Short mmCIF file of the C-alpha atoms (twelve columns), coordinates in Angstrom:
data_MODEL
# 
_entry.id   MODEL 
# 
loop_
_atom_site.group_PDB 
_atom_site.id 
_atom_site.type_symbol 
_atom_site.label_atom_id 
_atom_site.label_alt_id 
_atom_site.label_comp_id 
_atom_site.label_asym_id 
_atom_site.label_seq_id 
_atom_site.Cartn_x 
_atom_site.Cartn_y 
_atom_site.Cartn_z 
_atom_site.pdbx_PDB_model_num 
ATOM 1   C CA . UNK A 1   123.858 2.525   157.725 1 
ATOM 2   C CA . UNK A 2   125.784 0.998   160.554 1 
ATOM 3   C CA . UNK A 3   122.741 1.187   163.029 1 
ATOM 4   C CA . UNK A 4   120.524 -0.664  160.210 1 
ATOM 5   C CA . UNK A 5   123.097 -3.317  159.692 1 
ATOM 6   C CA . UNK A 6   123.249 -3.834  163.251 1 
ATOM 7   C CA . UNK A 7   119.274 -3.947  163.788 1 
ATOM 8   C CA . UNK A 8   119.200 -6.615  161.024 1 
ATOM 9   C CA . UNK A 9   121.951 -8.970  162.650 1 
ATOM 10  C CA . UNK A 10  120.271 -8.687  165.730 1 
ATOM 11  C CA . UNK A 11  116.801 -9.456  164.508 1 
ATOM 12  C CA . UNK A 12  118.240 -12.310 162.251 1 
ATOM 13  C CA . UNK A 13  119.904 -13.776 165.361 1 
ATOM 14  C CA . UNK A 14  116.804 -13.432 167.136 1 
ATOM 15  C CA . UNK A 15  114.914 -15.301 164.402 1 
ATOM 16  C CA . UNK A 16  117.387 -18.151 163.984 1 
ATOM 17  C CA . UNK A 17  117.749 -18.889 167.683 1 
ATOM 18  C CA . UNK A 18  121.559 -20.133 166.828 1 
ATOM 19  C CA . UNK A 19  120.326 -22.261 163.696 1 
ATOM 20  C CA . UNK A 20  120.770 -21.800 160.149 1 
ATOM 21  C CA . UNK A 21  117.735 -20.143 158.582 1 
ATOM 22  C CA . UNK A 22  118.613 -21.190 154.929 1 
ATOM 23  C CA . UNK A 23  118.503 -24.973 156.135 1 
ATOM 24  C CA . UNK A 24  115.975 -24.626 158.928 1 
ATOM 25  C CA . UNK A 25  112.964 -26.117 156.828 1 
ATOM 26  C CA . UNK A 26  115.110 -29.134 155.693 1 
ATOM 27  C CA . UNK A 27  116.470 -29.824 159.263 1 
ATOM 28  C CA . UNK A 28  113.180 -29.327 160.793 1 
ATOM 29  C CA . UNK A 29  111.503 -31.810 158.238 1 
ATOM 30  C CA . UNK A 30  114.377 -34.291 159.078 1 
ATOM 31  C CA . UNK A 31  113.715 -33.780 163.000 1 
ATOM 32  C CA . UNK A 32  110.095 -34.471 162.729 1 
ATOM 33  C CA . UNK A 33  110.607 -37.708 160.790 1 
ATOM 34  C CA . UNK A 34  113.100 -38.976 163.462 1 
ATOM 35  C CA . UNK A 35  110.615 -38.151 166.306 1 
ATOM 36  C CA . UNK A 36  107.916 -39.520 164.641 1 
ATOM 37  C CA . UNK A 37  109.818 -42.749 164.181 1 
ATOM 38  C CA . UNK A 38  110.469 -42.708 167.730 1 
ATOM 39  C CA . UNK A 39  106.827 -42.374 168.714 1 
ATOM 40  C CA . UNK A 40  105.936 -45.131 166.437 1 
ATOM 41  C CA . UNK A 41  108.663 -47.453 168.055 1 
ATOM 42  C CA . UNK A 42  107.356 -46.720 171.313 1 
ATOM 43  C CA . UNK A 43  103.684 -47.384 170.405 1 
ATOM 44  C CA . UNK A 44  104.841 -50.840 168.705 1 
ATOM 45  C CA . UNK A 45  106.513 -51.673 171.976 1 
ATOM 46  C CA . UNK A 46  103.317 -50.839 174.045 1 
ATOM 47  C CA . UNK A 47  101.086 -52.538 171.578 1 
ATOM 48  C CA . UNK A 48  103.321 -55.703 171.839 1 
ATOM 49  C CA . UNK A 49  102.819 -55.548 175.806 1 
ATOM 50  C CA . UNK A 50  99.185  -55.077 175.609 1 
ATOM 51  C CA . UNK A 51  98.760  -58.012 172.992 1 
ATOM 52  C CA . UNK A 52  100.725 -60.216 175.298 1 
ATOM 53  C CA . UNK A 53  98.542  -59.401 178.157 1 
ATOM 54  C CA . UNK A 54  95.323  -59.902 175.981 1 
ATOM 55  C CA . UNK A 55  96.788  -63.424 175.075 1 
ATOM 56  C CA . UNK A 56  97.109  -64.339 178.634 1 
ATOM 57  C CA . UNK A 57  93.780  -63.294 179.493 1 
ATOM 58  C CA . UNK A 58  92.261  -65.124 176.875 1 
ATOM 59  C CA . UNK A 59  94.346  -68.188 177.618 1 
ATOM 60  C CA . UNK A 60  92.787  -67.956 180.922 1 
ATOM 61  C CA . UNK A 61  89.334  -67.636 179.926 1 
ATOM 62  C CA . UNK A 62  89.504  -70.524 177.457 1 
ATOM 63  C CA . UNK A 63  90.900  -72.987 180.166 1 
ATOM 64  C CA . UNK A 64  87.402  -72.169 181.831 1 
ATOM 65  C CA . UNK A 65  84.983  -71.814 178.988 1 
ATOM 66  C CA . UNK A 66  84.685  -74.061 175.831 1 
ATOM 67  C CA . UNK A 67  83.148  -71.480 173.624 1 
ATOM 68  C CA . UNK A 68  86.202  -69.317 174.413 1 
ATOM 69  C CA . UNK A 69  88.599  -72.150 173.710 1 
ATOM 70  C CA . UNK A 70  86.807  -73.023 170.237 1 
ATOM 71  C CA . UNK A 71  86.832  -69.426 169.179 1 
ATOM 72  C CA . UNK A 72  90.296  -69.110 170.092 1 
ATOM 73  C CA . UNK A 73  91.241  -72.303 168.066 1 
ATOM 74  C CA . UNK A 74  89.382  -71.140 165.201 1 
ATOM 75  C CA . UNK A 75  91.371  -67.827 165.115 1 
ATOM 76  C CA . UNK A 76  94.551  -69.550 165.635 1 
ATOM 77  C CA . UNK A 77  93.873  -71.549 162.385 1 
ATOM 78  C CA . UNK A 78  93.835  -68.483 160.338 1 
ATOM 79  C CA . UNK A 79  96.984  -66.533 162.142 1 
ATOM 80  C CA . UNK A 80  99.418  -67.996 159.674 1 
ATOM 81  C CA . UNK A 81  97.776  -66.942 156.507 1 
ATOM 82  C CA . UNK A 82  97.015  -63.448 158.009 1 
ATOM 83  C CA . UNK A 83  100.663 -62.922 158.825 1 
ATOM 84  C CA . UNK A 84  99.845  -62.672 162.551 1 
ATOM 85  C CA . UNK A 85  102.812 -65.316 163.774 1 
ATOM 86  C CA . UNK A 86  106.321 -65.443 162.707 1 
ATOM 87  C CA . UNK A 87  107.195 -67.512 159.724 1 
ATOM 88  C CA . UNK A 88  110.540 -69.411 159.177 1 
ATOM 89  C CA . UNK A 89  111.670 -71.570 156.297 1 
ATOM 90  C CA . UNK A 90  113.408 -71.829 152.986 1 
ATOM 91  C CA . UNK A 91  113.232 -68.488 150.516 1 
ATOM 92  C CA . UNK A 92  114.700 -65.659 148.764 1 
ATOM 93  C CA . UNK A 93  116.164 -62.117 149.856 1 
ATOM 94  C CA . UNK A 94  115.564 -59.483 146.951 1 
ATOM 95  C CA . UNK A 95  117.645 -56.354 147.065 1 
ATOM 96  C CA . UNK A 96  116.597 -53.168 145.281 1 
ATOM 97  C CA . UNK A 97  119.080 -49.962 145.449 1 
ATOM 98  C CA . UNK A 98  119.622 -46.857 143.987 1 
ATOM 99  C CA . UNK A 99  122.206 -46.432 141.496 1 
ATOM 100 C CA . UNK A 100 125.647 -45.597 142.810 1 
ATOM 101 C CA . UNK A 101 126.775 -41.851 142.562 1 
ATOM 102 C CA . UNK A 102 129.496 -41.265 140.117 1 
ATOM 103 C CA . UNK A 103 132.662 -39.699 141.347 1 
ATOM 104 C CA . UNK A 104 131.859 -36.059 139.631 1 
ATOM 105 C CA . UNK A 105 128.137 -36.308 140.447 1 
ATOM 106 C CA . UNK A 106 127.282 -36.847 137.011 1 
ATOM 107 C CA . UNK A 107 124.525 -38.999 135.657 1 
ATOM 108 C CA . UNK A 108 124.771 -42.068 133.200 1 
ATOM 109 C CA . UNK A 109 124.034 -41.041 129.420 1 
ATOM 110 C CA . UNK A 110 120.418 -39.771 128.662 1 
ATOM 111 C CA . UNK A 111 119.496 -40.005 132.228 1 
ATOM 112 C CA . UNK A 112 117.121 -38.009 134.573 1 
ATOM 113 C CA . UNK A 113 117.705 -37.941 138.326 1 
ATOM 114 C CA . UNK A 114 114.326 -39.931 138.443 1 
ATOM 115 C CA . UNK A 115 116.135 -42.695 136.310 1 
ATOM 116 C CA . UNK A 116 118.748 -43.555 138.797 1 
ATOM 117 C CA . UNK A 117 116.510 -44.044 142.015 1 
ATOM 118 C CA . UNK A 118 114.100 -46.933 143.106 1 
ATOM 119 C CA . UNK A 119 110.500 -46.279 142.678 1 
ATOM 120 C CA . UNK A 120 107.191 -47.429 143.925 1 
ATOM 121 C CA . UNK A 121 106.547 -49.295 141.043 1 
ATOM 122 C CA . UNK A 122 109.691 -51.265 141.156 1 
ATOM 123 C CA . UNK A 123 109.203 -52.451 144.663 1 
ATOM 124 C CA . UNK A 124 105.567 -53.472 144.033 1 
ATOM 125 C CA . UNK A 125 106.335 -55.199 140.889 1 
ATOM 126 C CA . UNK A 126 108.923 -57.363 142.717 1 
ATOM 127 C CA . UNK A 127 106.289 -57.943 145.805 1 
ATOM 128 C CA . UNK A 128 103.499 -58.945 143.347 1 
ATOM 129 C CA . UNK A 129 105.951 -61.442 141.431 1 
ATOM 130 C CA . UNK A 130 106.650 -62.906 144.954 1 
ATOM 131 C CA . UNK A 131 103.132 -63.496 145.699 1 
ATOM 132 C CA . UNK A 132 102.509 -64.858 142.286 1 
ATOM 133 C CA . UNK A 133 105.083 -67.495 142.771 1 
ATOM 134 C CA . UNK A 134 102.903 -68.975 145.644 1 
ATOM 135 C CA . UNK A 135 105.062 -67.384 148.579 1 
ATOM 136 C CA . UNK A 136 103.897 -68.072 152.095 1 
ATOM 137 C CA . UNK A 137 105.147 -64.850 153.460 1 
ATOM 138 C CA . UNK A 138 106.675 -61.675 152.277 1 
ATOM 139 C CA . UNK A 139 108.406 -58.832 154.292 1 
ATOM 140 C CA . UNK A 140 109.882 -55.542 153.486 1 
ATOM 141 C CA . UNK A 141 112.512 -54.251 155.477 1 
ATOM 142 C CA . UNK A 142 111.553 -56.764 158.140 1 
ATOM 143 C CA . UNK A 143 108.047 -55.536 157.995 1 
ATOM 144 C CA . UNK A 144 105.804 -58.525 157.625 1 
ATOM 145 C CA . UNK A 145 103.230 -57.845 154.766 1 
ATOM 146 C CA . UNK A 146 99.453  -58.483 155.290 1 
ATOM 147 C CA . UNK A 147 96.291  -57.960 153.138 1 
ATOM 148 C CA . UNK A 148 95.847  -54.574 153.710 1 
ATOM 149 C CA . UNK A 149 99.547  -53.425 153.649 1 
ATOM 150 C CA . UNK A 150 100.444 -50.618 150.995 1 
ATOM 151 C CA . UNK A 151 103.863 -49.981 149.406 1 
ATOM 152 C CA . UNK A 152 104.180 -46.183 148.874 1 
ATOM 153 C CA . UNK A 153 107.150 -44.285 147.901 1 
ATOM 154 C CA . UNK A 154 107.874 -40.578 148.239 1 
ATOM 155 C CA . UNK A 155 110.714 -39.636 146.171 1 
ATOM 156 C CA . UNK A 156 113.329 -42.434 146.881 1 
ATOM 157 C CA . UNK A 157 111.892 -42.994 150.259 1 
ATOM 158 C CA . UNK A 158 109.754 -46.143 151.298 1 
ATOM 159 C CA . UNK A 159 106.444 -45.504 153.517 1 
ATOM 160 C CA . UNK A 160 105.255 -48.508 154.892 1 
ATOM 161 C CA . UNK A 161 103.115 -49.252 157.953 1 
ATOM 162 C CA . UNK A 162 103.888 -45.515 159.314 1 
ATOM 163 C CA . UNK A 163 107.613 -45.501 159.208 1 
ATOM 164 C CA . UNK A 164 110.120 -44.622 156.532 1 
ATOM 165 C CA . UNK A 165 112.974 -46.397 154.929 1 
ATOM 166 C CA . UNK A 166 115.672 -45.249 152.780 1 
ATOM 167 C CA . UNK A 167 117.296 -47.624 150.026 1 
ATOM 168 C CA . UNK A 168 118.457 -50.305 149.833 1 
ATOM 169 C CA . UNK A 169 114.993 -51.748 149.925 1 
ATOM 170 C CA . UNK A 170 115.398 -55.622 150.906 1 
ATOM 171 C CA . UNK A 171 112.281 -58.031 150.431 1 
ATOM 172 C CA . UNK A 172 112.435 -61.218 152.039 1 
ATOM 173 C CA . UNK A 173 109.890 -64.120 151.299 1 
ATOM 174 C CA . UNK A 174 109.325 -67.571 152.615 1 
ATOM 175 C CA . UNK A 175 108.917 -69.802 149.370 1 
ATOM 176 C CA . UNK A 176 110.257 -72.165 146.698 1 
ATOM 177 C CA . UNK A 177 113.237 -69.933 145.555 1 
ATOM 178 C CA . UNK A 178 113.098 -71.607 142.085 1 
ATOM 179 C CA . UNK A 179 109.339 -70.713 141.596 1 
ATOM 180 C CA . UNK A 180 110.041 -67.042 142.667 1 
ATOM 181 C CA . UNK A 181 113.057 -66.661 140.161 1 
ATOM 182 C CA . UNK A 182 110.540 -67.955 137.527 1 
ATOM 183 C CA . UNK A 183 107.804 -65.681 138.353 1 
ATOM 184 C CA . UNK A 184 110.440 -62.539 138.512 1 
ATOM 185 C CA . UNK A 185 111.826 -63.632 135.011 1 
ATOM 186 C CA . UNK A 186 107.941 -63.666 133.360 1 
ATOM 187 C CA . UNK A 187 106.868 -60.417 135.116 1 
ATOM 188 C CA . UNK A 188 106.516 -57.793 132.522 1 
ATOM 189 C CA . UNK A 189 106.699 -55.067 135.482 1 
ATOM 190 C CA . UNK A 190 109.823 -56.534 136.469 1 
ATOM 191 C CA . UNK A 191 111.436 -56.472 132.869 1 
ATOM 192 C CA . UNK A 192 110.746 -52.933 132.858 1 
ATOM 193 C CA . UNK A 193 112.609 -52.468 136.167 1 
ATOM 194 C CA . UNK A 194 115.514 -54.820 134.739 1 
ATOM 195 C CA . UNK A 195 115.807 -52.556 131.769 1 
ATOM 196 C CA . UNK A 196 116.447 -49.579 133.963 1 
ATOM 197 C CA . UNK A 197 118.883 -51.709 136.047 1 
ATOM 198 C CA . UNK A 198 121.022 -52.399 132.656 1 
ATOM 199 C CA . UNK A 199 120.668 -48.948 131.404 1 
ATOM 200 C CA . UNK A 200 121.312 -46.947 134.624 1 
ATOM 201 C CA . UNK A 201 123.187 -49.236 136.983 1 
ATOM 202 C CA . UNK A 202 120.485 -49.870 139.673 1 
ATOM 203 C CA . UNK A 203 120.852 -52.350 141.837 1 
ATOM 204 C CA . UNK A 204 118.908 -55.547 141.764 1 
ATOM 205 C CA . UNK A 205 120.202 -58.979 143.351 1 
ATOM 206 C CA . UNK A 206 118.093 -62.075 144.281 1 
ATOM 207 C CA . UNK A 207 119.604 -64.470 146.808 1 
ATOM 208 C CA . UNK A 208 118.517 -67.772 147.683 1 
ATOM 209 C CA . UNK A 209 118.117 -68.200 151.463 1 
ATOM 210 C CA . UNK A 210 117.968 -71.604 153.514 1 
ATOM 211 C CA . UNK A 211 116.703 -70.069 156.541 1 
ATOM 212 C CA . UNK A 212 114.508 -66.927 156.176 1 
ATOM 213 C CA . UNK A 213 112.978 -65.373 159.286 1 
ATOM 214 C CA . UNK A 214 109.741 -63.425 158.885 1 
ATOM 215 C CA . UNK A 215 108.224 -61.504 161.866 1 
ATOM 216 C CA . UNK A 216 104.659 -61.466 162.788 1 
ATOM 217 C CA . UNK A 217 102.745 -58.423 161.787 1 
ATOM 218 C CA . UNK A 218 102.607 -56.180 164.857 1 
ATOM 219 C CA . UNK A 219 100.425 -53.233 163.598 1 
ATOM 220 C CA . UNK A 220 96.770  -52.259 163.835 1 
ATOM 221 C CA . UNK A 221 94.475  -54.695 162.023 1 
ATOM 222 C CA . UNK A 222 91.555  -51.800 162.072 1 
ATOM 223 C CA . UNK A 223 90.307  -50.702 158.595 1 
ATOM 224 C CA . UNK A 224 91.310  -46.906 157.758 1 
ATOM 225 C CA . UNK A 225 89.143  -45.581 155.081 1 
ATOM 226 C CA . UNK A 226 87.582  -42.068 153.958 1 
ATOM 227 C CA . UNK A 227 83.934  -41.189 153.499 1 
ATOM 228 C CA . UNK A 228 82.537  -38.534 151.113 1 
ATOM 229 C CA . UNK A 229 81.196  -35.544 152.624 1 
ATOM 230 C CA . UNK A 230 77.639  -34.301 152.031 1 
ATOM 231 C CA . UNK A 231 76.659  -31.306 150.283 1 
# 
């Protein structure tokens, strides 16, 4: 028995290699997410450098070629509405957050674990209302939204532009604060969210801001889509 126990301990030690076998999957997933975020950040820096080089080369070509200059001017005219340039102005900051944990870890009466976290539908409802209010630009977690941006959540983790964020989620917008508040007040989807805020203590705050700064969108503009397979 002693020999068998010794063999088992040796095998476990070799397999674990100093790590916790029970927590291995969780630790590995967390590490992979951190590594992926680092890779994305490095790629974003590289993209920014390449965009600067492209812009400089385009300016040089435009100074010598009228057709290039005209095309550049036409492109610059749509850059603001496409979210490709930074935007500043008066607006709002909207924060959505999970309900705070109780000291004993219990949930509010009648609540399920899903009831006390922010969901994709909550964030999307707020963003839709802000756009409907005529906002000039919107960002989530300082990530500028464009026409192809998709708000997705896995559990209470937000997935946006290839990166992940945990709550609280902050939505910022340049636009008329009064119009944004009015649209939030009449949105049926926001009303459902506010019922959960009242019942379970979720965080929901809308603050007027005199000087909102929205960064330019810096991701890829290539469309990604799926094609059906034949057969």
